[in-house]
PDB file of C-alpha atoms in Angstrom:
ATOM      1  CA  MET A   1     -63.873  27.805  11.197  1.00  0.00           C
ATOM      2  CA  THR A   2     -62.131  24.534  10.581  1.00  0.00           C
ATOM      3  CA  GLN A   3     -58.712  23.947   9.092  1.00  0.00           C
ATOM      4  CA  SER A   4     -60.396  22.504   5.972  1.00  0.00           C
ATOM      5  CA  GLN A   5     -61.546  26.069   5.129  1.00  0.00           C
ATOM      6  CA  ASN A   6     -57.987  27.396   5.309  1.00  0.00           C
ATOM      7  CA  ILE A   7     -55.910  27.912   2.168  1.00  0.00           C
ATOM      8  CA  SER A   8     -52.167  27.538   1.855  1.00  0.00           C
ATOM      9  CA  LEU A   9     -49.782  30.412   1.333  1.00  0.00           C
ATOM     10  CA  SER A  10     -48.954  29.066  -2.112  1.00  0.00           C
ATOM     11  CA  ARG A  11     -52.637  29.034  -3.126  1.00  0.00           C
ATOM     12  CA  PHE A  12     -53.199  32.514  -1.802  1.00  0.00           C
ATOM     13  CA  SER A  13     -50.121  33.728  -3.659  1.00  0.00           C
ATOM     14  CA  GLN A  14     -51.461  32.245  -6.911  1.00  0.00           C
ATOM     15  CA  LEU A  15     -54.901  33.822  -6.458  1.00  0.00           C
ATOM     16  CA  SER A  16     -53.604  37.224  -5.411  1.00  0.00           C
ATOM     17  CA  ASN A  17     -50.512  37.396  -7.644  1.00  0.00           C
ATOM     18  CA  ILE A  18     -48.513  38.397  -4.573  1.00  0.00           C
ATOM     19  CA  PRO A  19     -45.173  36.621  -4.028  1.00  0.00           C
ATOM     20  CA  LYS A  20     -45.397  33.959  -1.394  1.00  0.00           C
ATOM     21  CA  SER A  21     -42.338  35.353   0.422  1.00  0.00           C
ATOM     22  CA  SER A  22     -44.041  38.746   0.711  1.00  0.00           C
ATOM     23  CA  VAL A  23     -47.214  37.142   2.057  1.00  0.00           C
ATOM     24  CA  TYR A  24     -45.225  35.086   4.588  1.00  0.00           C
ATOM     25  CA  ARG A  25     -43.204  38.083   5.731  1.00  0.00           C
ATOM     26  CA  ARG A  26     -46.321  40.263   6.102  1.00  0.00           C
ATOM     27  CA  CYS A  27     -48.146  37.556   8.040  1.00  0.00           C
ATOM     28  CA  GLY A  28     -45.214  37.455  10.451  1.00  0.00           C
ATOM     29  CA  GLU A  29     -45.355  41.202  10.871  1.00  0.00           C
ATOM     30  CA  LEU A  30     -49.144  41.069  11.520  1.00  0.00           C
ATOM     31  CA  GLY A  31     -48.810  38.142  13.925  1.00  0.00           C
ATOM     32  CA  ILE A  32     -50.786  35.725  11.743  1.00  0.00           C
ATOM     33  CA  ASP A  33     -50.044  31.997  12.297  1.00  0.00           C
ATOM     34  CA  THR A  34     -49.417  30.296   8.951  1.00  0.00           C
ATOM     35  CA  SER A  35     -48.561  26.816  10.245  1.00  0.00           C
ATOM     36  CA  SER A  36     -52.027  25.523   9.210  1.00  0.00           C
ATOM     37  CA  GLY A  37     -52.509  27.789   6.249  1.00  0.00           C
ATOM     38  CA  LEU A  38     -54.554  30.993   6.152  1.00  0.00           C
ATOM     39  CA  SER A  39     -57.975  31.114   7.725  1.00  0.00           C
ATOM     40  CA  PRO A  40     -60.756  33.178   6.014  1.00  0.00           C
ATOM     41  CA  GLU A  41     -60.213  35.925   8.606  1.00  0.00           C
ATOM     42  CA  ALA A  42     -56.458  35.940   7.911  1.00  0.00           C
ATOM     43  CA  VAL A  43     -57.142  36.027   4.159  1.00  0.00           C
ATOM     44  CA  ALA A  44     -59.450  39.052   4.579  1.00  0.00           C
ATOM     45  CA  LEU A  45     -56.866  40.802   6.759  1.00  0.00           C
ATOM     46  CA  ILE A  46     -54.039  40.167   4.304  1.00  0.00           C
ATOM     47  CA  LYS A  47     -56.146  41.267   1.326  1.00  0.00           C
ATOM     48  CA  ALA A  48     -57.059  44.463   3.103  1.00  0.00           C
ATOM     49  CA  ASP A  49     -53.430  45.005   4.036  1.00  0.00           C
ATOM     50  CA  PHE A  50     -52.315  44.572   0.414  1.00  0.00           C
ATOM     51  CA  GLY A  51     -55.247  46.645  -0.895  1.00  0.00           C
ATOM     52  CA  LEU A  52     -57.174  43.775  -2.517  1.00  0.00           C
ATOM     53  CA  VAL A  53     -60.891  44.604  -2.357  1.00  0.00           C
ATOM     54  CA  GLN A  54     -62.534  41.905  -4.450  1.00  0.00           C
ATOM     55  CA  ASP A  55     -61.826  38.234  -4.167  1.00  0.00           C
ATOM     56  CA  GLU A  56     -60.127  36.709  -7.110  1.00  0.00           C
ATOM     57  CA  PRO A  57     -62.453  34.104  -8.601  1.00  0.00           C
ATOM     58  CA  GLU A  58     -61.143  30.639  -8.299  1.00  0.00           C
ATOM     59  CA  PRO A  59     -61.007  28.716 -11.562  1.00  0.00           C
ATOM     60  CA  ALA A  60     -63.915  26.356 -11.942  1.00  0.00           C
ATOM     61  CA  ALA A  61     -63.148  22.695 -11.617  1.00  0.00           C
ATOM     62  CA  ILE A  62     -63.356  20.784 -14.880  1.00  0.00           C
ATOM     63  CA  SER A  63     -65.348  17.589 -14.796  1.00  0.00           C
ATOM     64  CA  PRO A  64     -63.801  14.581 -16.504  1.00  0.00           C
ATOM     65  CA  SER A  65     -67.056  14.144 -18.398  1.00  0.00           C
ATOM     66  CA  GLU A  66     -66.448  17.463 -20.151  1.00  0.00           C
ATOM     67  CA  ILE A  67     -63.075  16.216 -21.498  1.00  0.00           C
ATOM     68  CA  VAL A  68     -63.939  12.627 -22.398  1.00  0.00           C
ATOM     69  CA  PRO A  69     -67.354  12.141 -24.014  1.00  0.00           C
ATOM     70  CA  SER A  70     -69.766   9.834 -22.295  1.00  0.00           C
ATOM     71  CA  GLY A  71     -69.521   6.273 -23.546  1.00  0.00           C
ATOM     72  CA  PHE A  72     -66.053   6.798 -25.021  1.00  0.00           C
ATOM     73  CA  ILE A  73     -64.515   4.250 -22.695  1.00  0.00           C
ATOM     74  CA  GLN A  74     -66.274   0.924 -22.756  1.00  0.00           C
ATOM     75  CA  PRO A  75     -65.191  -2.256 -21.006  1.00  0.00           C
ATOM     76  CA  GLY A  76     -64.128  -5.085 -23.261  1.00  0.00           C
ATOM     77  CA  GLN A  77     -62.175  -8.337 -23.239  1.00  0.00           C
ATOM     78  CA  LEU A  78     -59.190  -9.013 -25.459  1.00  0.00           C
ATOM     79  CA  ALA A  79     -59.091 -12.203 -27.381  1.00  0.00           C
ATOM     80  CA  THR A  80     -56.770 -14.833 -26.032  1.00  0.00           C
ATOM     81  CA  VAL A  81     -53.510 -15.083 -27.963  1.00  0.00           C
ATOM     82  CA  GLU A  82     -51.824 -18.461 -28.239  1.00  0.00           C
ATOM     83  CA  ALA A  83     -48.368 -18.289 -26.631  1.00  0.00           C
ATOM     84  CA  HIS A  84     -45.350 -20.334 -27.717  1.00  0.00           C
ATOM     85  CA  ASP A  85     -42.071 -20.815 -25.900  1.00  0.00           C
ATOM     86  CA  ILE A  86     -39.167 -19.743 -28.074  1.00  0.00           C
ATOM     87  CA  THR A  87     -36.086 -21.932 -27.673  1.00  0.00           C
ATOM     88  CA  LEU A  88     -32.855 -22.355 -29.610  1.00  0.00           C
ATOM     89  CA  PRO A  89     -32.833 -25.212 -32.078  1.00  0.00           C
ATOM     90  CA  GLU A  90     -31.271 -28.454 -30.949  1.00  0.00           C
ATOM     91  CA  GLY A  91     -27.571 -28.619 -31.723  1.00  0.00           C
ATOM     92  CA  PHE A  92     -27.132 -24.857 -31.988  1.00  0.00           C
ATOM     93  CA  ASP A  93     -23.430 -24.012 -31.603  1.00  0.00           C
ATOM     94  CA  ALA A  94     -22.851 -20.432 -30.537  1.00  0.00           C
ATOM     95  CA  SER A  95     -19.079 -20.736 -30.967  1.00  0.00           C
ATOM     96  CA  ALA A  96     -19.571 -21.776 -34.600  1.00  0.00           C
ATOM     97  CA  MET A  97     -21.612 -18.643 -35.218  1.00  0.00           C
ATOM     98  CA  VAL A  98     -18.912 -16.566 -33.565  1.00  0.00           C
ATOM     99  CA  ARG A  99     -16.297 -18.123 -35.838  1.00  0.00           C
ATOM    100  CA  PHE A 100     -18.516 -17.438 -38.838  1.00  0.00           C
ATOM    101  CA  PHE A 101     -18.862 -13.737 -38.106  1.00  0.00           C
ATOM    102  CA  ASP A 102     -15.485 -13.190 -36.445  1.00  0.00           C
ATOM    103  CA  GLY A 103     -12.757 -15.446 -37.709  1.00  0.00           C
ATOM    104  CA  VAL A 104      -9.987 -13.435 -36.031  1.00  0.00           C
ATOM    105  CA  THR A 105      -8.232 -15.331 -33.291  1.00  0.00           C
ATOM    106  CA  GLY A 106      -5.711 -13.381 -31.258  1.00  0.00           C
ATOM    107  CA  GLN A 107      -2.854 -14.857 -29.300  1.00  0.00           C
ATOM    108  CA  ALA A 108      -4.160 -15.709 -25.877  1.00  0.00           C
ATOM    109  CA  THR A 109      -2.049 -16.759 -22.923  1.00  0.00           C
ATOM    110  CA  ASP A 110      -3.108 -17.565 -19.420  1.00  0.00           C
ATOM    111  CA  THR A 111      -1.442 -14.536 -17.878  1.00  0.00           C
ATOM    112  CA  THR A 112      -2.417 -15.696 -14.405  1.00  0.00           C
ATOM    113  CA  LYS A 113      -0.095 -18.671 -14.827  1.00  0.00           C
ATOM    114  CA  LEU A 114       2.636 -16.342 -16.059  1.00  0.00           C
ATOM    115  CA  VAL A 115       2.332 -14.307 -12.883  1.00  0.00           C
ATOM    116  CA  ALA A 116       2.420 -17.484 -10.771  1.00  0.00           C
ATOM    117  CA  ILE A 117       5.517 -18.762 -12.623  1.00  0.00           C
ATOM    118  CA  ALA A 118       7.154 -15.352 -12.261  1.00  0.00           C
ATOM    119  CA  ASP A 119       6.490 -15.480  -8.520  1.00  0.00           C
ATOM    120  CA  LEU A 120       8.082 -18.935  -8.306  1.00  0.00           C
ATOM    121  CA  ALA A 121      11.123 -17.791 -10.287  1.00  0.00           C
ATOM    122  CA  LEU A 122      11.575 -14.629  -8.237  1.00  0.00           C
ATOM    123  CA  ASN A 123      11.173 -16.532  -4.986  1.00  0.00           C
ATOM    124  CA  ALA A 124      13.786 -19.055  -6.133  1.00  0.00           C
ATOM    125  CA  VAL A 125      16.190 -16.266  -7.118  1.00  0.00           C
ATOM    126  CA  ASN A 126      15.638 -14.466  -3.824  1.00  0.00           C
ATOM    127  CA  SER A 127      16.205 -17.707  -1.904  1.00  0.00           C
ATOM    128  CA  ALA A 128      19.420 -18.404  -3.828  1.00  0.00           C
ATOM    129  CA  MET A 129      20.617 -14.845  -3.285  1.00  0.00           C
ATOM    130  CA  ASP A 130      19.817 -15.087   0.425  1.00  0.00           C
ATOM    131  CA  GLN A 131      21.867 -18.287   0.648  1.00  0.00           C
ATOM    132  CA  LYS A 132      24.750 -16.679  -1.237  1.00  0.00           C
ATOM    133  CA  VAL A 133      24.735 -13.594   0.966  1.00  0.00           C
ATOM    134  CA  GLN A 134      24.521 -15.746   4.097  1.00  0.00           C
ATOM    135  CA  GLN A 135      27.466 -17.850   2.892  1.00  0.00           C
ATOM    136  CA  GLN A 136      29.441 -14.676   2.169  1.00  0.00           C
ATOM    137  CA  ARG A 137      28.670 -13.377   5.635  1.00  0.00           C
ATOM    138  CA  GLU A 138      29.866 -16.610   7.209  1.00  0.00           C
ATOM    139  CA  GLN A 139      33.036 -16.585   5.093  1.00  0.00           C
ATOM    140  CA  LEU A 140      33.685 -12.938   5.956  1.00  0.00           C
ATOM    141  CA  THR A 141      33.148 -13.613   9.658  1.00  0.00           C
ATOM    142  CA  GLN A 142      35.536 -16.580   9.515  1.00  0.00           C
ATOM    143  CA  ALA A 143      38.115 -14.576   7.522  1.00  0.00           C
ATOM    144  CA  GLU A 144      37.986 -11.691   9.995  1.00  0.00           C
ATOM    145  CA  LYS A 145      38.305 -14.145  12.886  1.00  0.00           C
ATOM    146  CA  ASP A 146      41.232 -15.902  11.228  1.00  0.00           C
ATOM    147  CA  ALA A 147      42.919 -12.568  10.455  1.00  0.00           C
ATOM    148  CA  GLN A 148      42.597 -11.563  14.110  1.00  0.00           C
ATOM    149  CA  THR A 149      43.963 -14.942  15.175  1.00  0.00           C
ATOM    150  CA  LEU A 150      46.897 -14.590  12.783  1.00  0.00           C
ATOM    151  CA  ALA A 151      47.598 -11.078  14.019  1.00  0.00           C
ATOM    152  CA  GLU A 152      47.626 -12.274  17.618  1.00  0.00           C
ATOM    153  CA  LYS A 153      49.814 -15.290  16.746  1.00  0.00           C
ATOM    154  CA  ILE A 154      52.283 -13.166  14.775  1.00  0.00           C
ATOM    155  CA  ALA A 155      52.479 -10.562  17.544  1.00  0.00           C
ATOM    156  CA  ALA A 156      53.081 -13.293  20.143  1.00  0.00           C
ATOM    157  CA  ALA A 157      55.588 -14.998  17.863  1.00  0.00           C
ATOM    158  CA  LYS A 158      57.500 -11.767  17.315  1.00  0.00           C
ATOM    159  CA  THR A 159      57.729 -11.194  21.049  1.00  0.00           C
ATOM    160  CA  ASP A 160      58.770 -14.793  21.641  1.00  0.00           C
ATOM    161  CA  LEU A 161      61.327 -14.688  18.818  1.00  0.00           C
ATOM    162  CA  LYS A 162      62.800 -11.451  20.142  1.00  0.00           C
ATOM    163  CA  VAL A 163      63.197 -13.041  23.580  1.00  0.00           C
ATOM    164  CA  LYS A 164      64.749 -16.171  22.057  1.00  0.00           C
ATOM    165  CA  ALA A 165      67.013 -14.109  19.817  1.00  0.00           C
ATOM    166  CA  LEU A 166      68.265 -12.212  22.869  1.00  0.00           C
ATOM    167  CA  GLU A 167      68.786 -15.486  24.688  1.00  0.00           C
ATOM    168  CA  SER A 168      70.572 -16.900  21.651  1.00  0.00           C
ATOM    169  CA  ARG A 169      72.883 -13.907  21.522  1.00  0.00           C
ATOM    170  CA  MET A 170      73.670 -14.275  25.203  1.00  0.00           C
ATOM    171  CA  LEU A 171      74.288 -17.988  24.760  1.00  0.00           C
ATOM    172  CA  ALA A 172      76.502 -17.284  21.774  1.00  0.00           C
ATOM    173  CA  ASP A 173      78.541 -14.811  23.773  1.00  0.00           C
ATOM    174  CA  ARG A 174      78.911 -17.314  26.594  1.00  0.00           C
ATOM    175  CA  GLN A 175      79.728 -20.049  24.088  1.00  0.00           C
ATOM    176  CA  THR A 176      82.437 -17.871  22.593  1.00  0.00           C
ATOM    177  CA  SER A 177      83.832 -17.058  26.017  1.00  0.00           C
ATOM    178  CA  ALA A 178      83.747 -20.708  27.084  1.00  0.00           C
ATOM    179  CA  THR A 179      85.378 -21.829  23.857  1.00  0.00           C
ATOM    180  CA  GLN A 180      88.131 -19.277  24.161  1.00  0.00           C
ATOM    181  CA  SER A 181      88.686 -20.298  27.783  1.00  0.00           C
ATOM    182  CA  ALA A 182      88.874 -23.959  26.794  1.00  0.00           C
ATOM    183  CA  GLU A 183      91.331 -23.212  24.001  1.00  0.00           C
ATOM    184  CA  SER A 184      93.481 -21.208  26.350  1.00  0.00           C
ATOM    185  CA  LEU A 185      93.487 -24.006  28.912  1.00  0.00           C
ATOM    186  CA  PHE A 186      94.287 -26.536  26.195  1.00  0.00           C
ATOM    187  CA  ALA A 187      97.164 -24.366  25.043  1.00  0.00           C
ATOM    188  CA  ASP A 188      98.470 -24.205  28.578  1.00  0.00           C
ATOM    189  CA  LEU A 189      98.155 -27.984  28.784  1.00  0.00           C
ATOM    190  CA  MET A 190     100.112 -28.450  25.587  1.00  0.00           C
ATOM    191  CA  ALA A 191     102.815 -26.157  26.901  1.00  0.00           C
ATOM    192  CA  LEU A 192     103.426 -28.341  29.891  1.00  0.00           C
ATOM    193  CA  GLY A 193     106.571 -30.555  29.521  1.00  0.00           C
ATOM    194  CA  LYS A 194     108.107 -28.478  26.805  1.00  0.00           C
ATOM    195  CA  PRO A 195     111.701 -27.498  27.708  1.00  0.00           C
ATOM    196  CA  ALA A 196     112.394 -23.890  28.000  1.00  0.00           C
ATOM    197  CA  GLU A 197     114.194 -22.323  25.086  1.00  0.00           C
ATOM    198  CA  GLY A 198     117.249 -21.399  27.236  1.00  0.00           C
ATOM    199  CA  ASN A 199     117.722 -24.825  28.604  1.00  0.00           C
ATOM    200  CA  SER A 200     117.555 -26.489  25.210  1.00  0.00           C
ATOM    201  CA  SER A 201     120.356 -24.377  23.822  1.00  0.00           C
ATOM    202  CA  GLN A 202     122.645 -25.131  26.688  1.00  0.00           C
ATOM    203  CA  SER A 203     122.290 -28.820  26.297  1.00  0.00           C
TER     204      SER A 203
END
């Protein structure tokens, strides 16, 4: 037997009215190889296993001649049809037709340019703000530096002024002492040559 005499599981299922899954499962149980379909021996074994005695007659093939009468189709040649290229008339204005049927004209703006202008404006604002913030940072840094410098100068000046004030007080005390000493010496000088009070009365 050749493989051309084998029938598929689907065909056998149609002829025997047995589900294909049942046929496949039973073939597996009986050890029948179904990879190339069912051989006549396998078909006989399966039929006997399922209790099918007589072969189901296969439907007779229908010849095309039985459907279409002989001579119904006859060769023929169609007449040549003259072809013309269809083109728009010269001077046709599509926009004029659009205006004729749709006269509504909405407001249209090149929004792409608006976006570009907005980008330029925002970039300019950001640049100006960056410059302002940078200037503020520089001013703040300088102010903090100057405040620290002033604090150091004032602290040094206070210390220096306290030292000088102490020195001034000491100098003032010495000046007072020296002045009083000079006045006392001058008074002693002026007293020289004055007669004593007792002697003047006797004379």
